[in-house]
């Protein structure tokens, strides 16, 4: 039996000797500097603790090179000792122990209490994954765990609680890490500190007409390695947007970007917005910007061409008119026909050829006395 559980016989009788005994949980949070963390505890009862044992184990993945953390501060001036690294369970483990007995701390039910703060010397930022770890039965030396004994005590199946702050969150996994006498335990329990991506801040976004093209420029702040790309979206009516380009993000915290839309069919009012996408798939939209091109009369564009299944048809009109669209295959057989109630300016409509085989198709667009035929390729 491991030394940390030598009081387990008395644990069974504590409720009868001293009344209700609280249950203690632990968690981890960001410290007062970028290379610091804080360890917290929380009880389900309001009480002044009378613990004979309180131990923690802070760990980072074994693949990371990290210096042993040092103690910055401790509640009640408790003399904590950080033990040298032990590689076990896939982690670099640093047990945190004290010889002080009893350990008295003023706890309020449901309110977390800061026990101590640690610093990782020489590191500008925290390791990518810092955690409180409990190995089954405390690992080979019995110290790689969170363990509290007496008033209150820890529950080896419910050791950690989750928490959040502005830039980090703490995710927990509570398994069966040990029982009352420390003879059983199968699971690793953890409270892992994870950086929460700061939303990219769009500090400026503008669209200007230059040489009959749309020149987009924008500047972002708070950009980090989680930023993936920007999607430039365009609309003829300010409601129905489609993607026209993708600009990849850099890893610079502050960065300026630009894109030129040289679509020859740009005419009348054209609307743009940015879709700012993170690597985890989350995204936000910018405000919508509008530019006014000269009305060039009847013009038609189909894009992309070649296409996979769907393309966009853009038709610019001098006045409201019905737009008739017919699509024929290479043998002249009609495969699709539809009409659009066209408005003055740019009109946009999706063309879906997902139900026809790959090949060459002719799209005939007619509005009043004007018409145009465009050849498209479906891959």
CSV table of N, CA and C in Angstrom, one decimal, residues 12 38 42 77 100 104 123 139 144 152 156 163-164 170 184 198 209 212 243 270 273 337:
chain,number,residue,atom,x,y,z
A,12,UNK,N,-12.7,5.7,6.9
A,12,UNK,CA,-14.0,5.0,6.9
A,12,UNK,C,-14.8,5.5,8.1
A,38,UNK,N,-1.8,29.0,-11.9
A,38,UNK,CA,-2.2,28.9,-10.5
A,38,UNK,C,-3.0,27.6,-10.3
A,42,UNK,N,-11.5,23.6,-4.4
A,42,UNK,CA,-12.9,24.0,-4.1
A,42,UNK,C,-13.5,22.9,-3.3
A,77,UNK,N,1.3,30.8,3.4
A,77,UNK,CA,2.8,30.6,3.4
A,77,UNK,C,3.2,29.2,3.6
A,100,UNK,N,4.1,20.3,5.8
A,100,UNK,CA,3.4,21.0,6.9
A,100,UNK,C,2.1,20.2,7.3
A,104,UNK,N,-4.2,24.1,7.1
A,104,UNK,CA,-5.5,24.8,7.4
A,104,UNK,C,-5.7,26.0,6.4
A,123,UNK,N,10.6,30.5,-20.0
A,123,UNK,CA,9.6,30.4,-21.0
A,123,UNK,C,8.8,31.6,-21.1
A,139,UNK,N,0.6,6.6,-9.8
A,139,UNK,CA,1.8,6.2,-10.5
A,139,UNK,C,2.7,5.3,-9.7
A,144,UNK,N,2.2,11.0,-8.1
A,144,UNK,CA,1.8,11.6,-9.3
A,144,UNK,C,0.3,11.7,-9.3
A,152,UNK,N,-11.1,18.6,4.2
A,152,UNK,CA,-11.9,17.6,3.5
A,152,UNK,C,-10.9,16.6,2.8
A,156,UNK,N,-11.2,10.0,-5.5
A,156,UNK,CA,-10.4,9.5,-6.7
A,156,UNK,C,-11.2,9.3,-7.9
A,163,UNK,N,-13.0,25.3,-15.4
A,163,UNK,CA,-13.1,26.7,-15.2
A,163,UNK,C,-12.7,27.4,-16.5
A,164,UNK,N,-13.0,28.7,-16.6
A,164,UNK,CA,-12.7,29.5,-17.7
A,164,UNK,C,-12.3,30.9,-17.3
A,170,UNK,N,-10.1,25.5,-18.7
A,170,UNK,CA,-9.6,24.3,-18.1
A,170,UNK,C,-10.6,23.1,-18.4
A,184,UNK,N,-6.7,0.2,-5.8
A,184,UNK,CA,-7.3,0.1,-7.1
A,184,UNK,C,-7.3,1.4,-7.8
A,198,UNK,N,-8.1,34.1,-29.3
A,198,UNK,CA,-8.7,35.5,-29.2
A,198,UNK,C,-9.2,35.8,-30.6
A,209,UNK,N,-12.7,51.7,-56.2
A,209,UNK,CA,-12.6,51.4,-57.6
A,209,UNK,C,-11.4,51.9,-58.2
A,212,UNK,N,-11.4,50.5,-63.1
A,212,UNK,CA,-12.6,49.6,-63.4
A,212,UNK,C,-12.5,48.2,-62.7
A,243,UNK,N,-18.6,33.3,-52.9
A,243,UNK,CA,-17.1,33.4,-52.8
A,243,UNK,C,-16.4,33.7,-54.1
A,270,UNK,N,-22.0,46.9,-56.4
A,270,UNK,CA,-21.4,45.6,-56.1
A,270,UNK,C,-21.1,45.7,-54.6
A,273,UNK,N,-17.9,41.5,-48.7
A,273,UNK,CA,-17.7,41.3,-47.3
A,273,UNK,C,-16.6,40.3,-47.1
A,337,UNK,N,-33.8,24.9,-68.8
A,337,UNK,CA,-34.3,26.2,-69.3
A,337,UNK,C,-35.0,26.9,-68.1
